[in-house]
């Protein structure tokens, strides 16, 4: 697993946290929640892609 993936996830987390705080302070709680959910979906899609790559690697390794 690349360290770059961990840094990307951390960067998305920091960005979402800052946006969340800014939106909450301005009174837009619904948009803050949607921003948090969008960040979560982006990270989950990145993880699903990496898990898919892992399964493909295992499949090729055992010639299944």
Coordinates of C-alpha atoms in Angstrom, one line a residue:
X1 CA 0.0 0.0 0.0
X2 CA 1.3 3.4 -0.9
X3 CA 1.9 6.1 1.7
X4 CA 0.4 8.5 -0.9
X5 CA -3.1 6.9 -0.2
X6 CA -2.8 7.7 3.5
X7 CA -1.8 11.3 2.8
X8 CA -4.7 11.7 0.3
X9 CA -7.2 10.4 2.9
X10 CA -5.7 12.7 5.5
X11 CA -5.8 15.7 3.2
X12 CA -9.5 15.0 2.4
X13 CA -10.2 14.7 6.1
X14 CA -8.6 18.0 7.0
X15 CA -10.3 19.8 4.1
X16 CA -13.7 18.4 5.0
X17 CA -13.2 19.3 8.7
X18 CA -12.3 22.9 7.8
X19 CA -15.2 23.2 5.5
X20 CA -17.5 21.7 8.0
X21 CA -16.5 24.2 10.7
X22 CA -16.8 27.1 8.3
X23 CA -20.2 26.1 7.2
X24 CA -21.4 25.4 10.8
X25 CA -20.1 28.8 12.0
X26 CA -22.0 30.5 9.1
X27 CA -25.3 28.7 10.1
X28 CA -25.4 26.2 7.3
X29 CA -25.6 23.0 9.1
X30 CA -27.3 21.1 6.3
X31 CA -24.6 22.0 3.8
X32 CA -22.0 21.1 6.4
X33 CA -23.5 17.6 6.8
X34 CA -23.6 17.2 3.0
X35 CA -20.0 18.2 2.7
X36 CA -19.1 15.6 5.4
X37 CA -21.0 12.9 3.6
X38 CA -19.4 13.8 0.2
X39 CA -16.0 13.5 1.8
X40 CA -16.9 10.2 3.3
X41 CA -18.1 8.9 -0.1
X42 CA -14.9 10.1 -1.8
X43 CA -12.7 8.3 0.7
X44 CA -14.8 5.1 0.5
X45 CA -14.6 5.1 -3.3
X46 CA -10.8 5.4 -3.0
X47 CA -10.8 2.5 -0.5
X48 CA -13.0 0.3 -2.7
X49 CA -10.7 0.8 -5.6
X50 CA -7.7 -0.2 -3.6
X51 CA -9.5 -3.3 -2.2
X52 CA -10.4 -4.2 -5.8
X53 CA -6.8 -3.9 -6.8
X54 CA -5.8 -6.1 -3.8
X55 CA -8.3 -8.8 -4.9
X56 CA -7.0 -8.7 -8.5
X57 CA -3.5 -9.1 -7.2
X58 CA -4.4 -12.1 -5.1
X59 CA -6.4 -13.6 -8.0
X60 CA -3.3 -13.2 -10.3
X61 CA -1.0 -14.5 -7.6
X62 CA -2.9 -17.8 -7.2
X63 CA -3.9 -18.0 -10.9
X64 CA -7.6 -18.2 -10.1

